[in-house]
Short mmCIF file of C-alpha atoms in Angstrom, two decimals:
data_model
loop_
_atom_site.label_atom_id
_atom_site.label_comp_id
_atom_site.label_asym_id
_atom_site.label_seq_id
_atom_site.Cartn_x
_atom_site.Cartn_y
_atom_site.Cartn_z
CA MET W 1432 0.00 0.00 0.00
CA LYS W 1433 1.26 3.44 -0.91
CA PRO W 1434 2.00 5.59 2.18
CA PHE W 1435 -0.52 8.32 2.92
CA ALA W 1436 -0.98 11.09 5.44
CA PHE W 1437 -4.02 10.89 7.66
CA ALA W 1438 -6.11 13.81 8.82
CA ARG W 1439 -9.12 14.18 11.04
CA PRO W 1440 -10.12 17.84 10.75
CA GLY W 1441 -12.20 19.59 13.38
CA ASP W 1442 -15.33 19.99 11.26
CA VAL W 1443 -16.80 19.24 7.85
CA ALA W 1444 -15.86 22.64 6.40
CA GLU W 1445 -12.20 22.04 7.24
CA ALA W 1446 -12.44 18.52 5.85
CA VAL W 1447 -13.79 19.87 2.56
CA ARG W 1448 -11.04 22.50 2.38
CA THR W 1449 -8.38 19.87 3.11
CA VAL W 1450 -9.52 17.52 0.35
CA ALA W 1451 -10.22 20.32 -2.14
CA ALA W 1452 -6.70 21.68 -1.68
CA GLU W 1453 -5.02 18.41 -2.65
CA PRO W 1454 -5.79 16.57 -5.89
CA ALA W 1455 -4.77 13.20 -4.41
CA ALA W 1456 -6.75 13.54 -1.16
CA VAL W 1457 -9.82 11.43 -0.41
CA PHE W 1458 -12.55 11.29 2.22
CA LEU W 1459 -12.77 8.23 4.47
CA GLY W 1460 -16.13 7.11 5.85
CA GLY W 1461 -16.62 3.57 7.12
CA GLY W 1462 -13.72 2.44 4.95
CA THR W 1463 -15.20 -0.91 3.90
CA ASN W 1464 -14.53 -0.22 0.22
CA LEU W 1465 -11.76 2.37 0.35
CA VAL W 1466 -9.46 0.37 2.64
CA ASP W 1467 -9.78 -2.61 0.34
CA LEU W 1468 -8.99 -0.45 -2.69
CA LEU W 1469 -5.94 0.92 -0.85
CA LYS W 1470 -4.72 -2.64 -0.27
CA LEU W 1471 -5.31 -3.56 -3.91
CA GLY W 1472 -3.43 -0.50 -5.14
CA VAL W 1473 -6.53 0.73 -6.97
CA ALA W 1474 -6.84 3.79 -4.73
CA ARG W 1475 -3.53 5.60 -4.25
CA PRO W 1476 -4.23 8.79 -2.30
CA ASP W 1477 -1.56 11.00 -0.72
CA ARG W 1478 -3.91 12.03 2.06
CA VAL W 1479 -6.89 10.32 3.69
CA VAL W 1480 -9.31 12.65 5.46
CA ASP W 1481 -11.49 10.91 8.04
CA VAL W 1482 -15.02 12.34 8.14
CA ARG W 1483 -16.79 9.51 9.98
CA ARG W 1484 -16.88 11.44 13.25
CA LEU W 1485 -17.58 14.80 11.60
CA THR W 1486 -20.82 14.30 9.71
CA SER W 1487 -24.10 13.68 11.52
CA ARG W 1488 -24.99 10.24 12.85
CA GLU W 1489 -28.63 11.23 13.43
CA ILE W 1490 -31.80 10.34 11.55
CA THR W 1491 -34.24 13.21 12.04
CA ASP W 1492 -37.84 13.82 10.97
CA THR W 1493 -38.25 16.60 8.42
CA ASP W 1494 -41.18 19.04 8.17
CA ASP W 1495 -42.53 17.40 5.00
CA GLY W 1496 -42.92 14.04 6.75
CA GLY W 1497 -39.67 12.61 5.47
CA LEU W 1498 -36.31 11.88 7.05
CA ARG W 1499 -32.89 13.50 6.98
CA ILE W 1500 -30.22 10.82 7.32
CA GLY W 1501 -26.80 12.00 8.46
CA ALA W 1502 -23.91 10.77 6.33
CA ALA W 1503 -22.26 8.95 9.27
CA VAL W 1504 -25.33 6.86 10.06
CA THR W 1505 -24.34 3.24 9.48
CA ASN W 1506 -26.15 0.95 7.07
CA SER W 1507 -27.15 -1.16 10.10
CA GLU W 1508 -28.64 1.76 11.97
CA LEU W 1509 -30.62 2.95 8.97
CA ALA W 1510 -32.00 -0.53 8.22
CA ALA W 1511 -33.04 -0.93 11.87
CA ASP W 1512 -34.74 2.46 12.19
CA PRO W 1513 -38.42 1.78 13.00
CA ARG W 1514 -39.56 4.65 10.75
CA VAL W 1515 -37.65 3.25 7.76
CA ARG W 1516 -38.89 -0.30 8.39
CA GLU W 1517 -42.48 0.84 8.55
CA ARG W 1518 -42.68 3.60 5.94
CA TRP W 1519 -39.84 2.91 3.49
CA PRO W 1520 -39.48 -0.90 3.59
CA VAL W 1521 -37.82 -0.85 0.14
CA LEU W 1522 -34.88 0.97 1.74
CA ALA W 1523 -34.61 -1.32 4.76
CA GLN W 1524 -34.81 -4.36 2.49
CA ALA W 1525 -32.16 -3.01 0.12
CA LEU W 1526 -29.78 -2.30 2.99
CA LEU W 1527 -30.32 -5.75 4.50
CA ALA W 1528 -29.77 -7.41 1.12
CA GLY W 1529 -26.30 -5.87 0.93
CA ALA W 1530 -23.06 -7.11 2.49
CA THR W 1531 -23.05 -8.70 5.97
CA GLY W 1532 -23.72 -7.66 9.55
CA GLN W 1533 -20.10 -6.86 10.31
CA LEU W 1534 -19.80 -4.77 7.11
CA ARG W 1535 -23.10 -2.93 7.57
CA ASN W 1536 -21.96 -1.92 11.06
CA LEU W 1537 -19.01 -0.07 9.51
CA ALA W 1538 -20.47 1.14 6.22
CA THR W 1539 -21.99 4.62 6.21
CA VAL W 1540 -24.93 6.15 4.38
CA GLY W 1541 -22.67 8.84 2.93
CA GLY W 1542 -20.10 6.39 1.68
CA ASN W 1543 -22.33 3.61 0.41
CA PRO W 1544 -23.52 5.37 -2.78
CA LEU W 1545 -19.91 6.34 -3.53
CA GLN W 1546 -18.47 2.81 -3.39
CA ARG W 1547 -16.73 1.75 -6.57
CA THR W 1548 -17.71 -0.98 -8.99
CA ARG W 1549 -16.75 -4.56 -8.15
CA CYS W 1550 -15.83 -5.22 -11.82
CA VAL W 1551 -13.04 -7.77 -11.45
CA TYR W 1552 -10.92 -5.91 -13.99
CA PHE W 1553 -11.28 -2.61 -12.12
CA THR W 1554 -9.92 -4.25 -8.97
CA ASP W 1555 -7.07 -6.06 -10.74
CA VAL W 1556 -4.27 -3.56 -11.36
CA SER W 1557 -2.60 -5.93 -13.82
CA THR W 1558 -5.37 -5.46 -16.40
CA PRO W 1559 -6.32 -2.44 -18.53
CA CYS W 1560 -9.31 -0.52 -17.15
CA ASN W 1561 -10.57 2.88 -18.28
CA LYS W 1562 -12.19 3.51 -14.91
CA ARG W 1563 -9.01 2.86 -12.94
CA GLU W 1564 -6.50 4.05 -15.51
CA PRO W 1565 -8.18 6.35 -18.05
CA GLY W 1566 -7.28 5.55 -21.64
CA SER W 1567 -5.93 2.06 -20.95
CA GLY W 1568 -8.94 0.24 -22.43
CA CYS W 1569 -11.61 -2.07 -21.06
CA SER W 1570 -10.80 -5.67 -20.18
CA ALA W 1571 -14.40 -6.56 -19.41
CA VAL W 1572 -15.53 -6.34 -23.04
CA GLY W 1573 -15.49 -9.93 -24.23
CA GLY W 1574 -14.25 -11.07 -20.82
CA TYR W 1575 -16.26 -12.12 -17.77
CA THR W 1576 -19.44 -10.08 -18.17
CA ARG W 1577 -21.84 -11.86 -15.82
CA TYR W 1578 -21.87 -8.87 -13.45
CA HIS W 1579 -21.74 -6.21 -16.13
CA ALA W 1580 -24.09 -3.70 -17.71
CA VAL W 1581 -26.73 -4.19 -20.37
CA LEU W 1582 -28.24 -0.69 -20.21
CA GLY W 1583 -26.51 2.61 -20.88
CA VAL W 1584 -23.88 1.00 -23.11
CA PRO W 1585 -23.32 1.83 -26.79
CA ALA W 1586 -25.56 0.21 -29.37
CA ALA W 1587 -22.65 -1.39 -31.17
CA LEU W 1588 -20.38 -3.90 -29.45
CA PRO W 1589 -18.13 -1.69 -27.34
CA ASP W 1590 -14.58 -1.29 -28.54
CA ALA W 1591 -12.33 -2.72 -25.82
CA SER W 1592 -9.47 -0.41 -26.75
CA ALA W 1593 -11.47 2.83 -26.87
CA PRO W 1594 -10.80 5.21 -23.97
CA GLU W 1595 -14.50 5.73 -23.23
CA THR W 1596 -15.47 2.06 -23.03
CA CYS W 1597 -16.76 0.81 -19.68
CA ILE W 1598 -19.45 -1.79 -18.99
CA ALA W 1599 -19.13 -1.80 -15.20
CA THR W 1600 -22.18 -1.81 -12.94
CA HIS W 1601 -22.77 0.13 -9.76
CA PRO W 1602 -22.73 -2.31 -6.83
CA SER W 1603 -24.85 -0.57 -4.18
CA ASP W 1604 -28.24 -1.99 -3.20
CA MET W 1605 -29.12 1.02 -1.08
CA ALA W 1606 -28.58 3.33 -4.04
CA VAL W 1607 -31.25 1.51 -6.09
CA ALA W 1608 -33.79 2.09 -3.31
CA LEU W 1609 -32.78 5.74 -2.94
CA ALA W 1610 -33.22 6.20 -6.70
CA VAL W 1611 -36.80 4.91 -6.62
CA LEU W 1612 -37.60 6.99 -3.53
CA ASP W 1613 -36.54 10.28 -5.17
CA ALA W 1614 -34.06 10.90 -2.35
CA ARG W 1615 -31.96 14.06 -2.34
CA VAL W 1616 -28.25 14.25 -1.59
CA GLN W 1617 -26.98 17.10 0.58
CA VAL W 1618 -23.47 18.03 -0.46
CA LEU W 1619 -20.92 20.47 0.93
CA GLY W 1620 -18.13 21.56 -1.39
CA PRO W 1621 -15.45 24.20 -1.58
CA GLY W 1622 -17.98 26.44 -3.36
CA GLY W 1623 -20.71 25.90 -0.77
CA ALA W 1624 -23.64 23.57 -0.26
CA ARG W 1625 -25.92 22.10 -2.91
CA THR W 1626 -28.66 19.51 -3.22
CA ILE W 1627 -28.51 16.80 -5.89
CA PRO W 1628 -31.54 14.66 -6.80
CA PHE W 1629 -30.38 11.10 -6.09
CA ALA W 1630 -31.23 9.95 -9.61
CA GLU W 1631 -28.74 12.53 -10.92
CA LEU W 1632 -25.88 11.67 -8.54
CA HIS W 1633 -24.48 8.81 -10.59
CA ARG W 1634 -23.51 9.15 -14.23
CA LEU W 1635 -23.09 6.93 -17.24
CA PRO W 1636 -19.49 6.37 -18.40
CA GLY W 1637 -19.85 8.97 -21.18
CA ASP W 1638 -16.41 10.06 -22.27
CA ASP W 1639 -14.91 9.61 -18.79
CA PRO W 1640 -15.57 6.23 -17.13
CA SER W 1641 -13.27 7.20 -14.24
CA ARG W 1642 -16.04 9.41 -12.85
CA ASP W 1643 -18.84 7.48 -11.15
CA THR W 1644 -20.79 10.53 -9.96
CA VAL W 1645 -21.31 14.21 -10.71
CA LEU W 1646 -19.54 15.18 -7.45
CA GLU W 1647 -16.58 17.50 -7.93
CA HIS W 1648 -13.31 16.87 -6.12
CA GLY W 1649 -13.69 18.05 -2.52
CA GLU W 1650 -17.47 17.73 -2.44
CA LEU W 1651 -18.66 15.78 0.61
CA VAL W 1652 -22.02 14.08 1.10
CA THR W 1653 -23.29 15.38 4.45
CA ALA W 1654 -26.81 13.92 4.52
CA ILE W 1655 -29.44 12.19 2.43
CA ASP W 1656 -33.05 13.39 2.51
CA LEU W 1657 -35.86 10.91 2.13
CA PRO W 1658 -39.17 12.44 1.02
CA PRO W 1659 -42.40 10.88 2.28
CA LEU W 1660 -44.23 8.33 0.14
CA PRO W 1661 -47.89 8.95 -0.66
CA ALA W 1662 -50.36 7.55 1.85
CA GLY W 1663 -51.03 3.88 1.18
CA ALA W 1664 -47.87 3.42 -0.87
CA ARG W 1665 -46.24 -0.02 -0.80
CA SER W 1666 -42.62 -0.64 -1.63
CA ALA W 1667 -40.19 -3.53 -1.87
CA TYR W 1668 -36.66 -4.48 -2.94
CA ARG W 1669 -35.93 -7.77 -4.63
CA LYS W 1670 -32.39 -8.93 -5.33
CA VAL W 1671 -31.30 -11.90 -7.44
CA ARG W 1672 -27.79 -13.19 -6.88
CA ASP W 1673 -25.59 -16.23 -7.37
CA ARG W 1674 -25.94 -17.36 -3.75
CA ALA W 1675 -28.57 -16.79 -1.06
CA SER W 1676 -26.58 -14.25 0.94
CA TYR W 1677 -23.53 -12.01 0.80
CA ALA W 1678 -23.19 -11.55 -2.96
CA PHE W 1679 -23.61 -8.62 -5.30
CA ALA W 1680 -26.73 -8.44 -7.42
CA LEU W 1681 -27.01 -10.03 -10.83
CA VAL W 1682 -30.12 -7.89 -11.08
CA SER W 1683 -32.23 -6.14 -8.47
CA VAL W 1684 -35.47 -4.19 -8.42
CA ALA W 1685 -36.70 -1.42 -6.15
CA ALA W 1686 -40.40 -0.78 -6.63
CA VAL W 1687 -43.00 1.57 -5.23
CA VAL W 1688 -46.70 1.19 -5.93
CA ALA W 1689 -48.82 4.15 -4.88
CA GLY W 1690 -52.35 4.56 -6.10
CA GLY W 1691 -52.18 4.26 -9.85
CA GLU W 1692 -48.46 4.99 -9.98
CA VAL W 1693 -45.66 2.45 -10.27
CA ARG W 1694 -42.06 3.53 -9.71
CA LEU W 1695 -39.17 1.25 -10.64
CA ALA W 1696 -35.40 1.33 -10.25
CA LEU W 1697 -33.07 -1.44 -11.37
CA GLY W 1698 -29.71 -2.55 -9.98
CA GLY W 1699 -26.98 -4.68 -11.54
CA VAL W 1700 -27.84 -3.61 -15.07
CA ALA W 1701 -26.02 -0.32 -15.60
CA HIS W 1702 -23.17 1.98 -14.63
CA ARG W 1703 -25.58 3.71 -12.30
CA PRO W 1704 -28.73 2.80 -10.39
CA TRP W 1705 -31.21 2.69 -13.27
CA ARG W 1706 -34.50 4.48 -12.79
CA ALA W 1707 -36.83 2.76 -15.28
CA THR W 1708 -38.62 5.92 -16.40
CA ARG W 1709 -39.70 4.46 -19.74
CA ALA W 1710 -41.40 1.51 -18.05
CA GLU W 1711 -43.01 3.83 -15.53
CA GLU W 1712 -44.38 5.91 -18.39
CA VAL W 1713 -45.85 2.89 -20.16
CA LEU W 1714 -47.52 1.77 -16.93
CA ARG W 1715 -49.13 5.14 -16.32
CA GLY W 1716 -52.87 5.10 -16.85
CA GLY W 1717 -53.48 1.37 -16.62
CA PRO W 1718 -53.47 -1.34 -13.98
CA PRO W 1719 -50.01 -2.94 -13.54
CA THR W 1720 -51.02 -6.45 -14.55
CA ALA W 1721 -48.29 -8.97 -15.28
CA ASP W 1722 -48.77 -8.44 -19.01
CA ALA W 1723 -48.67 -4.67 -18.66
CA VAL W 1724 -45.46 -4.85 -16.61
CA ARG W 1725 -43.91 -7.25 -19.11
CA GLY W 1726 -44.76 -4.81 -21.89
CA ALA W 1727 -43.38 -1.89 -19.93
CA MET W 1728 -40.12 -3.73 -19.31
CA ALA W 1729 -39.86 -4.60 -22.99
CA ALA W 1730 -40.01 -0.87 -23.71
CA GLU W 1731 -37.44 -0.13 -21.00
CA LEU W 1732 -35.08 -2.80 -22.29
CA ALA W 1733 -35.53 -2.03 -26.00
CA ALA W 1734 -32.14 -0.34 -26.06
CA ALA W 1735 -30.42 -2.95 -23.89
CA GLN W 1736 -27.18 -4.38 -25.20
CA PRO W 1737 -26.43 -7.82 -23.79
CA GLN W 1738 -22.69 -8.34 -23.63
CA PRO W 1739 -21.08 -11.48 -24.99
CA GLY W 1740 -18.42 -12.93 -22.74
CA ILE W 1741 -16.17 -15.90 -22.13
CA ASP W 1742 -18.54 -16.85 -19.30
CA GLY W 1743 -21.50 -17.02 -21.69
CA GLY W 1744 -22.25 -13.33 -21.52
CA ASN W 1745 -24.97 -11.48 -19.65
CA GLY W 1746 -27.94 -11.76 -22.01
CA PHE W 1747 -29.72 -13.68 -19.23
CA LYS W 1748 -30.24 -10.36 -17.46
CA ILE W 1749 -32.94 -9.27 -19.94
CA PRO W 1750 -35.48 -11.99 -19.07
CA LEU W 1751 -34.25 -12.18 -15.47
CA VAL W 1752 -34.80 -8.51 -14.67
CA THR W 1753 -38.14 -8.60 -16.49
CA ARG W 1754 -39.36 -11.54 -14.41
CA THR W 1755 -38.03 -9.95 -11.23
CA VAL W 1756 -39.93 -6.73 -11.88
CA VAL W 1757 -43.11 -8.64 -12.75
CA ALA W 1758 -42.86 -10.66 -9.52
CA THR W 1759 -42.09 -7.63 -7.37
CA VAL W 1760 -45.00 -5.57 -8.73
CA ARG W 1761 -47.29 -8.60 -8.45
CA ASP W 1762 -46.40 -8.99 -4.76
CA LEU W 1763 -46.97 -5.30 -4.10
CA THR W 1764 -50.35 -5.25 -5.83
CA SER W 1765 -51.75 -8.58 -4.70
CA GLY W 1766 -51.48 -8.09 -0.96
CA VAL W 1767 -48.82 -10.75 -0.59
CA PRO W 1768 -46.00 -9.50 1.63
CA ALA W 1769 -43.01 -8.83 -0.58
CA MET U 636 -1.78 2.53 30.09
CA ARG U 637 1.26 0.85 28.62
CA ARG U 638 3.26 1.39 25.49
CA THR U 639 3.44 -1.61 23.30
CA GLY U 640 6.14 -2.51 20.83
CA PRO U 641 8.04 -3.50 18.93
CA ALA U 642 7.69 -0.74 16.40
CA PRO U 643 9.40 -0.63 12.99
CA ALA U 644 12.40 1.69 12.68
CA VAL U 645 10.52 4.77 11.53
CA GLY U 646 7.84 4.04 14.08
CA ARG U 647 10.48 3.95 16.83
CA MET U 648 11.75 7.36 15.78
CA CYS U 649 8.22 8.64 15.93
CA ALA U 650 7.76 7.05 19.32
CA ILE U 651 10.75 9.07 20.52
CA TRP U 652 9.19 12.20 19.04
CA PHE U 653 5.88 11.46 20.70
CA ALA U 654 7.65 10.82 24.02
CA THR U 655 9.18 14.31 23.95
CA PRO U 656 7.46 16.45 26.60
CA GLY U 657 4.85 18.72 25.11
CA ARG U 658 4.39 16.59 22.03
CA GLY U 659 2.13 13.78 21.06
CA GLY U 660 -0.09 14.12 24.08
CA THR U 661 -3.17 14.04 21.92
CA CYS U 662 -4.10 10.65 20.65
CA GLY U 663 -4.35 10.51 16.90
CA ALA U 664 -1.54 13.06 16.63
CA MET U 665 0.44 12.77 13.43
CA ALA U 666 4.20 12.34 13.54
CA PRO U 667 6.31 14.83 11.55
CA ASP U 668 6.80 12.28 8.78
CA GLY U 669 3.06 12.56 8.16
CA VAL U 670 2.54 8.82 7.86
CA HIS U 671 2.69 7.73 11.50
CA ALA U 672 0.28 8.54 14.27
CA GLU U 673 -0.02 7.81 17.95
CA ILE U 674 -3.30 6.21 18.91
CA SER U 675 -4.90 4.64 21.95
CA LEU U 676 -6.91 1.43 21.92
CA THR U 677 -8.61 -0.44 24.72
CA VAL U 678 -8.32 -4.11 23.86
CA ASP U 679 -10.05 -6.73 26.01
CA GLY U 680 -10.13 -4.24 28.86
CA GLU U 681 -6.49 -3.20 28.68
CA ASP U 682 -5.45 0.29 27.58
CA HIS U 683 -2.69 0.63 25.01
CA ARG U 684 -0.98 3.58 23.45
CA LEU U 685 0.96 2.85 20.27
CA THR U 686 2.43 4.51 17.22
CA VAL U 687 1.18 3.10 13.96
CA ASP U 688 1.85 3.58 10.29
CA THR U 689 -1.33 5.17 8.94
CA ARG U 690 -1.72 2.13 6.65
CA THR U 691 -1.96 -0.31 9.58
CA THR U 692 -5.31 -2.05 9.82
CA LEU U 693 -6.90 -2.66 13.17
CA LEU U 694 -6.31 -6.37 12.54
CA ASP U 695 -2.57 -5.89 12.07
CA ALA U 696 -2.38 -3.55 15.06
CA LEU U 697 -3.99 -6.23 17.22
CA ARG U 698 -1.97 -9.14 15.89
CA GLU U 699 1.41 -7.67 15.03
CA ARG U 700 1.70 -4.83 17.53
CA LEU U 701 -0.34 -5.89 20.54
CA GLY U 702 0.34 -9.62 20.30
CA ASN U 703 -3.36 -10.54 20.27
CA ALA U 704 -3.57 -13.36 17.73
CA SER U 705 -7.20 -14.11 18.47
CA PRO U 706 -8.64 -12.32 15.42
CA LYS U 707 -7.40 -14.19 12.35
CA LYS U 708 -6.22 -12.96 8.97
CA GLY U 709 -8.11 -15.01 6.40
CA CYS U 710 -8.71 -13.14 3.16
CA ASP U 711 -7.72 -9.66 4.44
CA HIS U 712 -10.34 -8.22 2.05
CA GLY U 713 -13.53 -8.35 4.08
CA GLN U 714 -14.84 -11.50 2.50
CA CYS U 715 -14.30 -14.24 5.11
CA GLY U 716 -15.08 -12.80 8.54
CA ALA U 717 -12.13 -14.45 10.34
CA CYS U 718 -10.98 -11.03 11.61
CA THR U 719 -14.33 -10.14 13.19
CA VAL U 720 -14.06 -8.33 16.53
CA LEU U 721 -16.45 -6.27 18.62
CA LEU U 722 -15.62 -2.64 17.89
CA ASP U 723 -17.21 -0.28 20.40
CA GLY U 724 -19.69 -3.08 21.08
CA ASP U 725 -20.68 -3.95 17.52
CA ARG U 726 -19.25 -6.72 15.35
CA ALA U 727 -16.95 -5.36 12.67
CA LEU U 728 -14.25 -6.51 10.26
CA SER U 729 -10.89 -5.47 11.68
CA CYS U 730 -9.14 -6.05 8.32
CA LEU U 731 -11.10 -3.20 6.68
CA ALA U 732 -10.70 -0.76 9.57
CA LEU U 733 -7.68 1.52 9.66
CA ALA U 734 -6.28 1.56 13.19
CA VAL U 735 -5.71 5.31 13.03
CA ALA U 736 -9.37 5.88 12.15
CA HIS U 737 -10.42 4.03 15.30
CA ASP U 738 -8.21 5.87 17.74
CA GLY U 739 -9.79 5.63 21.19
CA ALA U 740 -11.89 2.60 20.30
CA GLU U 741 -12.81 -0.21 22.63
CA VAL U 742 -12.08 -3.57 21.02
CA THR U 743 -13.17 -6.98 22.32
CA THR U 744 -11.70 -10.09 20.73
CA ALA U 745 -12.73 -13.70 21.25
CA ASP U 746 -9.82 -13.93 23.68
CA GLY U 747 -11.28 -11.13 25.78
CA LEU U 748 -14.72 -12.73 25.78
CA ALA U 749 -13.20 -15.62 27.75
CA ALA U 750 -11.59 -13.37 30.37
CA GLY U 751 -14.01 -14.41 33.11
CA GLY U 752 -14.44 -18.01 31.95
CA LEU U 753 -15.88 -19.11 28.65
CA HIS U 754 -18.54 -16.86 27.16
CA PRO U 755 -21.90 -18.65 26.63
CA VAL U 756 -21.29 -18.51 22.86
CA GLN U 757 -17.89 -20.16 23.29
CA GLN U 758 -19.40 -22.82 25.58
CA ALA U 759 -22.13 -23.43 22.99
CA PHE U 760 -19.49 -23.90 20.25
CA LEU U 761 -17.88 -26.58 22.46
CA ASP U 762 -21.21 -28.20 23.37
CA ARG U 763 -22.34 -28.35 19.74
CA ASP U 764 -18.99 -29.31 18.19
CA ALA U 765 -19.23 -26.18 16.05
CA PHE U 766 -15.70 -26.17 14.64
CA GLN U 767 -13.06 -28.43 13.21
CA CYS U 768 -9.73 -26.70 12.55
CA GLY U 769 -10.75 -23.66 14.60
CA TYR U 770 -9.17 -20.98 12.42
CA CYS U 771 -12.44 -19.19 11.71
CA THR U 772 -13.80 -19.78 15.24
CA PRO U 773 -12.71 -16.56 17.01
CA GLY U 774 -14.37 -14.57 14.20
CA GLN U 775 -17.44 -16.81 14.30
CA VAL U 776 -17.70 -16.35 18.06
CA CYS U 777 -17.39 -12.54 17.93
CA SER U 778 -19.87 -12.43 15.07
CA ALA U 779 -22.34 -14.57 17.02
CA VAL U 780 -22.01 -12.37 20.12
CA GLY U 781 -22.68 -9.30 17.96
CA LEU U 782 -25.58 -11.06 16.22
CA LEU U 783 -27.28 -11.94 19.51
CA GLU U 784 -27.05 -8.33 20.62
CA GLU U 785 -28.51 -7.16 17.27
CA VAL U 786 -31.42 -9.58 17.65
CA ARG U 787 -31.91 -8.42 21.24
CA ARG U 788 -32.23 -4.86 19.88
CA GLY U 789 -34.83 -6.10 17.41
CA TRP U 790 -32.78 -5.49 14.28
CA PRO U 791 -34.28 -7.23 11.22
CA SER U 792 -32.34 -9.23 8.63
CA HIS U 793 -32.72 -10.01 4.94
CA VAL U 794 -34.87 -13.06 5.78
CA THR U 795 -37.09 -11.38 8.37
CA GLU U 796 -40.62 -11.74 6.94
CA ASP U 797 -42.21 -8.89 8.88
CA LEU U 798 -39.79 -5.97 9.09
CA THR U 799 -41.74 -4.38 11.92
CA ALA U 800 -41.90 -7.49 14.14
CA ARG U 801 -39.28 -8.70 16.60
CA PRO U 802 -37.00 -11.20 14.87
CA GLU U 803 -36.69 -14.73 16.21
CA LEU U 804 -33.59 -16.89 16.26
CA THR U 805 -34.75 -19.37 13.64
CA HIS U 806 -32.32 -21.47 11.61
CA ASP U 807 -32.76 -19.19 8.59
CA GLU U 808 -32.24 -16.03 10.64
CA VAL U 809 -28.99 -17.35 12.16
CA ALA U 810 -27.71 -18.63 8.81
CA GLU U 811 -28.40 -15.29 7.11
CA ARG U 812 -26.90 -13.25 9.94
CA MET U 813 -23.77 -15.45 10.06
CA SER U 814 -23.29 -15.33 6.27
CA GLY U 815 -20.25 -13.08 6.64
CA ASN U 816 -18.28 -15.80 8.42
CA LEU U 817 -16.93 -18.53 6.19
CA CYS U 818 -15.90 -21.92 7.56
CA ARG U 819 -13.87 -23.97 5.10
CA CYS U 820 -14.24 -27.07 7.28
CA GLY U 821 -17.97 -26.68 6.70
CA ALA U 822 -19.04 -26.70 10.34
CA TYR U 823 -22.09 -24.59 9.52
CA ALA U 824 -24.51 -27.38 10.41
CA HIS U 825 -23.25 -27.20 14.00
CA ILE U 826 -22.56 -23.46 14.15
CA VAL U 827 -26.23 -22.55 13.64
CA PRO U 828 -27.48 -24.65 16.59
CA ALA U 829 -24.59 -23.36 18.72
CA VAL U 830 -25.67 -19.77 18.09
CA GLN U 831 -29.29 -20.71 18.76
CA GLN U 832 -28.28 -22.39 22.02
CA ALA U 833 -26.32 -19.34 23.14
CA GLY U 834 -29.37 -17.25 22.27
CA GLY U 835 -31.58 -19.35 24.53
CA VAL U 836 -33.36 -21.31 21.81
CA GLN U 837 -34.16 -24.92 22.72
CA ALA U 838 -32.92 -26.80 19.68
#
């Protein structure tokens, strides 16, 4: 591991100034992803700025009937909060579907959405990766693609040697729930505070796969705001993985059904948590029967690009995510506990 | 409070710097080289003050600096659970925690759980023959102690049917909640009943 200086500033403003002043400085939250990336040589900061004891560890009620979740609240604490369990079960379920007890006790709400992809080529410094080493190419194209994206990738087979190619997926379960819940991210940066709609926090690879989010260097997530769901809303998170516990999603679905409205976000299919706005649009104005949901997902996935791979590729995700959405909406609309 | 060594060469120099009157009195203080810091840890009830390289994980601080070999280094990447300790009362992976970030923390290892005689979880592991080689056992034991406390608090898990109800220590609940602790001997079939026994379930 490359040596680094360690700092624990007195407050968040000083922490932001410290990171902003140094291009190779990073924030440290719970550390469950960053410390591993330090060991792997993927993250090579000169300075690590510890913010875990600086940001809020409180979950407070907001005037609009929602919650403000401090960035230092752990995944465990958020999943166990009685308000979240009762009113935003999709979020509690997403948190509990991720990692393990001893990881969730360390992981923080501020850090979780900013964790990096688990693409095996990203974490292996001996292979080219545009996200880790911009311009070096993408080893995932034509490689092991089981955990890779089918949405938000170019229509043609991506060029493995092009500097913009990246078919990585975002690994967070919590982020998929926050996307469907229209959460807002409170950010403090060197230029002041701003609020980012959660669905706009993460980006597609575009021409710079090294950037996962729209955050500028030195910007710190200080809290996440959860707006209330409409009265009578039901919500659920469903995750499909290669083993029953402690594995990243092949696909996942966060769904909210409220009155005549269905909201959907998908995990494991794209570079960012994927809000299925096209499917939501198709479902507007009619009952979400299994056929209607299947049709809506066909519209959502019309532009999907299954990736071939030496492991058989990831085309299975198209029917799998469709069936998972159908089952999740069925459970939410039929009175069966999700 | 006692100082604990041995420290590597640069660490020793920093220890001298920290020992200079008027310097290094604050835990977490950085040494002039910028990559060493003095921290305090309470481990199994004993206070320690030590100088660590900022890269040192809590696991390495415990094993290599404080001589506590109870938490084990399995994968060192947060995937196996062998390094699980109780960190300020909650189970946590010591391999993914930087020691410097947990300055002032209270750490309990499986060794410390046995300080006043075997902990009920440890006794249950013996009663139920819940291990073979034993390498993963200290992590399993710490994880189980943390799990029982989480269930006592009413925390749900991925397999809890009703998120708003109090969870029960069923087989599926224990298996899900212990999923972060791998056992390559495959003692799972005995670990689950051991945890249930320690949690007061008649099984």
